[in-house]
XYZ file of C-alpha atoms in Angstrom:
412
model
C 141.179 -89.742 112.592
C 137.776 -90.383 114.345
C 135.982 -87.531 113.387
C 136.603 -89.316 109.714
C 135.261 -92.608 111.057
C 132.627 -90.859 112.565
C 131.768 -89.052 108.940
C 131.908 -92.973 107.149
C 129.398 -94.372 109.043
C 127.271 -91.916 108.916
C 127.645 -91.720 105.054
C 127.753 -95.621 104.794
C 124.127 -94.914 105.508
C 121.123 -94.599 102.626
C 120.765 -90.752 101.880
C 117.194 -90.753 102.912
C 117.840 -92.715 105.918
C 118.304 -89.666 108.570
C 119.656 -91.579 111.705
C 118.910 -89.773 114.946
C 122.643 -90.027 117.500
C 120.994 -92.605 120.041
C 119.246 -94.735 117.467
C 123.070 -95.463 116.187
C 125.283 -98.065 118.341
C 125.626 -98.848 121.203
C 122.699 -97.465 122.178
C 119.725 -98.353 119.726
C 117.468 -96.249 121.780
C 114.440 -96.817 119.629
C 114.689 -100.436 118.790
C 116.149 -100.956 122.457
C 113.668 -102.559 124.641
C 113.051 -100.671 128.233
C 113.331 -102.547 131.114
C 112.787 -99.362 133.545
C 109.869 -99.596 136.322
C 107.032 -98.371 134.028
C 107.867 -101.138 131.832
C 107.609 -103.908 134.838
C 104.125 -102.229 135.473
C 103.120 -102.500 132.060
C 103.649 -105.973 132.182
C 102.125 -106.569 135.674
C 98.985 -104.873 134.558
C 98.878 -106.410 131.375
C 98.481 -109.677 133.550
C 96.030 -109.080 136.293
C 94.681 -105.888 135.172
C 92.804 -105.662 138.849
C 95.973 -105.419 139.437
C 95.941 -101.155 139.554
C 93.004 -100.154 141.812
C 90.709 -96.999 140.789
C 86.828 -96.155 139.662
C 87.844 -93.094 138.170
C 90.479 -91.802 135.708
C 91.806 -89.453 138.962
C 91.999 -92.306 141.226
C 93.849 -94.114 138.327
C 96.763 -91.688 138.418
C 97.420 -91.371 141.461
C 97.325 -95.442 142.128
C 100.302 -94.654 139.052
C 101.632 -92.441 140.808
C 101.841 -93.967 144.000
C 103.271 -97.123 141.939
C 106.199 -94.952 140.740
C 107.018 -93.305 143.481
C 105.495 -89.527 142.413
C 104.668 -87.534 145.156
C 101.315 -85.504 144.888
C 103.180 -83.035 146.441
C 105.079 -81.942 143.745
C 102.619 -81.231 141.479
C 102.252 -77.942 138.878
C 99.958 -76.971 136.682
C 100.772 -75.642 133.567
C 97.615 -74.333 131.146
C 99.574 -73.286 128.288
C 98.752 -75.168 124.983
C 102.769 -76.857 124.642
C 101.453 -80.770 125.213
C 100.921 -83.454 123.072
C 97.571 -83.037 125.078
C 96.753 -79.232 123.469
C 92.961 -80.200 122.857
C 92.361 -80.581 125.823
C 93.870 -78.135 127.984
C 93.282 -74.451 128.767
C 93.266 -72.378 131.408
C 90.013 -74.167 133.331
C 91.311 -77.262 132.001
C 95.498 -76.820 133.089
C 97.874 -80.104 132.671
C 99.197 -81.348 136.379
C 102.713 -82.771 136.277
C 104.460 -84.360 138.691
C 107.969 -85.517 139.516
C 110.324 -87.064 141.231
C 114.264 -87.457 140.907
C 114.308 -90.420 137.897
C 110.664 -89.987 136.851
C 108.255 -86.715 135.387
C 104.260 -87.666 134.398
C 101.799 -85.488 133.101
C 98.132 -85.933 133.063
C 95.074 -83.748 131.718
C 91.800 -84.408 132.777
C 89.681 -85.985 129.882
C 93.241 -87.887 128.826
C 96.074 -89.258 128.759
C 99.246 -89.447 130.803
C 102.041 -89.058 130.130
C 105.604 -90.860 131.860
C 109.271 -90.279 131.293
C 110.940 -91.801 133.646
C 115.053 -93.349 133.671
C 116.045 -96.354 132.368
C 119.537 -97.532 133.166
C 120.617 -98.116 129.286
C 118.558 -95.951 127.544
C 118.220 -92.648 129.610
C 114.646 -91.178 129.923
C 111.802 -93.155 128.074
C 108.472 -91.462 126.733
C 105.484 -93.305 127.890
C 101.640 -92.119 127.063
C 98.882 -94.427 129.031
C 95.332 -94.687 128.123
C 94.117 -94.646 131.656
C 90.906 -97.294 131.028
C 88.022 -97.757 132.648
C 87.022 -99.700 135.878
C 86.666 -102.665 132.997
C 89.294 -101.772 129.787
C 92.786 -101.906 131.281
C 95.084 -99.292 131.304
C 96.992 -99.531 128.216
C 100.458 -97.939 128.041
C 102.816 -97.306 124.672
C 106.173 -96.049 124.295
C 106.426 -92.900 122.020
C 110.403 -93.116 120.470
C 108.426 -90.420 118.027
C 106.321 -87.815 118.678
C 107.293 -87.061 121.989
C 111.256 -86.341 120.788
C 110.187 -83.451 118.045
C 110.213 -81.138 121.371
C 112.204 -84.240 123.109
C 115.430 -84.150 121.775
C 116.734 -81.590 120.182
C 118.819 -78.837 121.016
C 116.738 -77.667 123.966
C 118.214 -80.939 125.602
C 121.148 -80.979 124.280
C 120.492 -83.110 121.723
C 118.726 -86.465 123.875
C 116.008 -87.236 124.939
C 115.376 -85.018 127.443
C 113.268 -82.479 129.556
C 112.835 -78.976 129.007
C 110.455 -76.320 130.948
C 109.205 -73.214 129.294
C 107.285 -70.021 129.723
C 105.286 -68.809 126.788
C 102.808 -65.379 126.295
C 99.609 -67.800 126.769
C 95.912 -66.444 125.528
C 92.729 -66.509 126.956
C 92.642 -70.025 125.074
C 95.883 -70.796 126.444
C 97.292 -70.365 123.168
C 101.003 -69.755 123.288
C 101.836 -65.675 121.506
C 105.001 -67.353 120.002
C 105.505 -63.996 118.313
C 105.395 -62.628 122.295
C 108.483 -64.671 122.707
C 109.241 -67.225 124.646
C 112.280 -68.904 126.970
C 113.819 -72.394 128.334
C 113.875 -72.079 131.774
C 116.261 -72.944 134.392
C 117.836 -72.146 138.013
C 119.753 -70.033 135.828
C 117.261 -67.438 134.189
C 115.688 -64.110 136.070
C 112.305 -64.995 137.785
C 110.631 -61.873 135.334
C 111.646 -64.334 133.072
C 109.351 -67.451 134.112
C 106.173 -69.447 135.051
C 104.488 -67.620 131.377
C 102.081 -69.816 130.964
C 101.943 -71.343 134.856
C 99.748 -71.555 137.754
C 102.138 -70.345 140.197
C 100.653 -71.341 144.743
C 102.583 -69.543 147.484
C 104.273 -66.295 147.217
C 108.057 -64.894 145.543
C 108.199 -61.125 146.563
C 110.270 -60.360 142.666
C 106.950 -60.231 139.883
C 107.042 -63.100 137.195
C 105.049 -64.130 134.203
C 102.590 -66.517 135.989
C 98.725 -66.638 136.790
C 98.056 -64.727 134.025
C 97.308 -64.708 130.675
C 97.980 -62.319 127.644
C 96.391 -60.337 124.732
C 99.148 -60.062 121.929
C 101.326 -56.602 120.688
C 100.113 -55.630 124.167
C 102.769 -54.577 126.618
C 103.462 -57.494 129.328
C 105.467 -56.862 131.946
C 105.330 -59.770 134.689
C 103.821 -59.388 138.751
C 103.662 -60.447 141.751
C 101.325 -62.873 143.268
C 100.259 -64.489 146.803
C 98.048 -67.734 145.667
C 97.894 -69.755 148.573
C 95.563 -71.871 146.350
C 93.591 -72.777 142.750
C 90.339 -73.062 144.546
C 88.645 -69.861 143.185
C 90.785 -70.041 140.092
C 90.033 -73.976 138.553
C 87.974 -77.020 139.694
C 90.621 -79.097 141.723
C 88.482 -81.326 142.515
C 90.097 -82.559 139.348
C 93.071 -82.718 140.305
C 95.111 -84.739 143.405
C 96.034 -81.191 144.602
C 94.889 -76.992 145.057
C 98.336 -76.266 144.310
C 100.441 -75.484 141.518
C 103.529 -74.992 144.361
C 106.938 -72.415 143.797
C 108.909 -74.226 145.017
C 108.382 -77.389 143.102
C 108.133 -75.709 139.861
C 111.995 -73.862 141.001
C 113.940 -77.646 141.897
C 112.165 -78.688 138.573
C 113.872 -76.134 136.535
C 117.077 -77.011 137.857
C 116.374 -81.059 137.374
C 115.555 -81.101 134.147
C 118.520 -79.033 132.968
C 120.702 -81.593 135.435
C 118.978 -84.974 134.022
C 119.470 -83.635 130.616
C 123.626 -82.966 131.216
C 123.207 -86.655 132.522
C 121.999 -88.119 129.946
C 123.808 -86.151 127.368
C 127.795 -86.902 128.853
C 126.438 -90.536 129.594
C 124.948 -91.710 125.880
C 127.857 -89.222 123.822
C 130.699 -90.815 125.927
C 129.303 -94.809 125.373
C 129.183 -93.602 121.762
C 132.860 -92.047 120.856
C 133.816 -94.876 123.373
C 131.821 -97.474 120.202
C 133.566 -95.387 117.495
C 137.107 -95.569 119.696
C 136.729 -99.621 119.481
C 135.392 -99.766 116.242
C 139.596 -98.116 115.323
C 141.526 -99.654 117.150
C 140.130 -102.768 119.193
C 143.021 -102.553 121.397
C 142.914 -99.314 122.263
C 141.746 -97.286 125.473
C 138.655 -94.539 123.891
C 139.747 -92.514 127.169
C 142.577 -91.793 125.769
C 141.380 -90.118 122.787
C 138.426 -88.309 121.781
C 136.112 -90.192 124.868
C 138.063 -89.003 127.266
C 138.351 -85.602 126.086
C 134.425 -85.772 125.666
C 134.093 -86.632 129.366
C 136.610 -83.754 130.212
C 133.978 -81.153 128.915
C 131.099 -83.136 130.253
C 132.282 -83.798 133.761
C 132.762 -80.052 133.404
C 129.085 -78.680 132.976
C 127.485 -81.120 134.900
C 130.048 -80.278 137.866
C 129.231 -76.347 137.064
C 125.349 -77.269 136.802
C 125.899 -78.892 140.480
C 126.923 -76.451 141.898
C 124.202 -74.164 140.822
C 126.928 -72.191 138.771
C 124.548 -69.249 138.417
C 121.433 -69.051 140.468
C 119.079 -66.008 140.147
C 118.352 -64.284 142.865
C 115.502 -64.845 144.318
C 114.852 -62.047 146.032
C 115.947 -60.624 149.904
C 112.166 -61.522 151.386
C 113.103 -65.266 149.811
C 110.266 -67.731 148.504
C 107.428 -69.338 150.531
C 105.307 -72.880 149.129
C 103.665 -76.033 149.829
C 105.242 -77.163 153.558
C 104.312 -80.705 151.951
C 105.924 -80.464 149.403
C 109.119 -79.926 150.812
C 108.950 -82.208 153.753
C 108.427 -84.775 151.550
C 111.638 -83.915 148.831
C 113.708 -83.931 152.371
C 112.344 -86.844 153.255
C 113.566 -88.441 149.921
C 117.271 -87.381 150.522
C 120.128 -88.880 152.089
C 120.732 -87.258 155.128
C 123.456 -87.491 157.516
C 123.199 -88.676 161.619
C 123.250 -85.168 162.105
C 119.912 -84.710 159.670
C 121.738 -82.310 157.660
C 121.079 -82.898 153.670
C 121.646 -81.680 149.887
C 117.294 -81.030 149.927
C 117.488 -78.706 153.147
C 115.488 -75.631 151.581
C 116.781 -72.043 152.182
C 114.563 -70.174 149.815
C 116.188 -66.454 150.151
C 118.517 -66.002 148.053
C 118.919 -68.971 146.553
C 117.293 -72.021 146.375
C 118.488 -74.645 148.680
C 121.243 -74.674 151.854
C 124.125 -76.464 150.242
C 124.530 -75.636 146.708
C 125.462 -79.798 145.134
C 123.252 -81.093 143.857
C 120.797 -83.501 144.790
C 120.754 -85.399 141.777
C 124.193 -86.761 142.244
C 121.819 -89.355 143.923
C 119.213 -89.676 140.857
C 119.536 -93.463 138.802
C 120.660 -90.982 135.791
C 124.481 -90.063 138.033
C 124.838 -93.402 139.907
C 124.278 -95.013 136.321
C 126.759 -93.484 133.931
C 129.617 -94.694 133.315
C 131.920 -94.787 135.978
C 135.270 -93.086 133.577
C 132.057 -90.301 133.207
C 131.075 -90.045 137.021
C 134.697 -90.389 138.549
C 135.488 -87.261 136.354
C 132.560 -85.275 138.361
C 133.420 -86.433 142.020
C 137.155 -85.553 141.182
C 135.483 -82.366 140.208
C 133.326 -82.128 142.894
C 136.128 -82.840 145.442
C 138.981 -80.423 143.846
C 135.701 -77.069 144.564
C 134.846 -78.535 148.276
C 138.082 -79.556 149.844
C 139.785 -77.213 148.792
C 141.818 -75.256 151.380
C 140.709 -71.241 149.991
C 138.030 -70.064 148.171
C 140.483 -68.427 145.158
C 138.277 -70.240 142.237
C 135.520 -70.143 140.226
C 133.024 -69.932 142.852
C 133.889 -67.333 145.597
C 130.338 -67.202 146.840
C 130.734 -70.737 148.658
C 132.549 -70.090 150.684
C 134.348 -72.778 152.993
C 131.807 -73.733 155.905
C 129.319 -74.152 152.982
C 132.040 -75.899 151.152
C 132.992 -77.973 154.617
C 129.711 -79.178 155.206
C 128.822 -80.698 151.923
C 132.129 -82.406 152.167
C 130.869 -84.370 155.556
C 127.475 -84.699 153.531
C 128.859 -86.437 150.605
C 130.635 -88.278 151.989
C 129.024 -89.320 155.296
C 125.955 -89.927 152.650
C 128.240 -92.764 150.709
C 129.063 -90.408 147.337
C 133.219 -90.701 148.537
């Protein structure tokens, strides 16, 4: 019955009107004003242009990162032309990416700043920022069209979201699509990662970063151990001289986690809306909305447990200690200093295999029935008395440690 109602609601629209699911009630993504941190900052800058300090574009970028609580140490640099500002991007002028748990920023020297930030109602909201000048204020514009042509597809769980791609760039940064490309997550083998990215730090396994390619030539992964990029690009144009390998690996896990949370929330709210339209007195959670929540929660639990995480090799990973220090400090800790942000960087990314994204706004603001299902799924794993389940490599000692961390940091 619900599927027939859904079909009716879509067919009731004019045939020429293709409406994305997130633009339908109750979300109405494009038409609903955002109230995220950047939207509020934009109002502040409009009233007081001098409140955004900085004489140069880089100084204003650093000021915006500070206002949004996005650490400069999260910087990674991508030189493939896979962005809104392709005309400016090339190996000598890469695009810088920065992120926190709830915000993602991009900056190309000579161009605009791009921001994706979590909104309590809308999920990820996309913006461009014209950085202005000492005599002209910064101008913030929300984008609900151009960005979504890439950032709202099957690669982002069919909702507005994030993605990390690996491509084979030529000497100018153009992606050689005939050679292939891939969506990168924590499950992707290292040998298939980081095409089009600079990668500082080291890993013993070969990868596709730090180089350009020639079409029709064999593209074999290679190993690198670059401490920084001072001899490769003009690092004075960026907040840092690095494109940190550990930050990049964290970003790859986080983007898909964010997509799963966004899809779960938007789809569940839509299903509840349709359920109420069909039966105003009924409980949507006992019908299709509940089944959708069960399925979405299971996917989130699996991702939060780092299921299928690719091996990092026996020699592990070495990256920027400043990023690791700042990242670990940003996550709640127990009384004895343990957290879900403790890095292992040998065989796997984190010591404790439960995602720190459980502290994200995207998770905390999930509808209660969804959030409760995820927590119940995690408790089933971490409070089990044996490892006779789908996660036998998570030993009982690790499970007990994680359960204690989640309890002491208020998750349950």
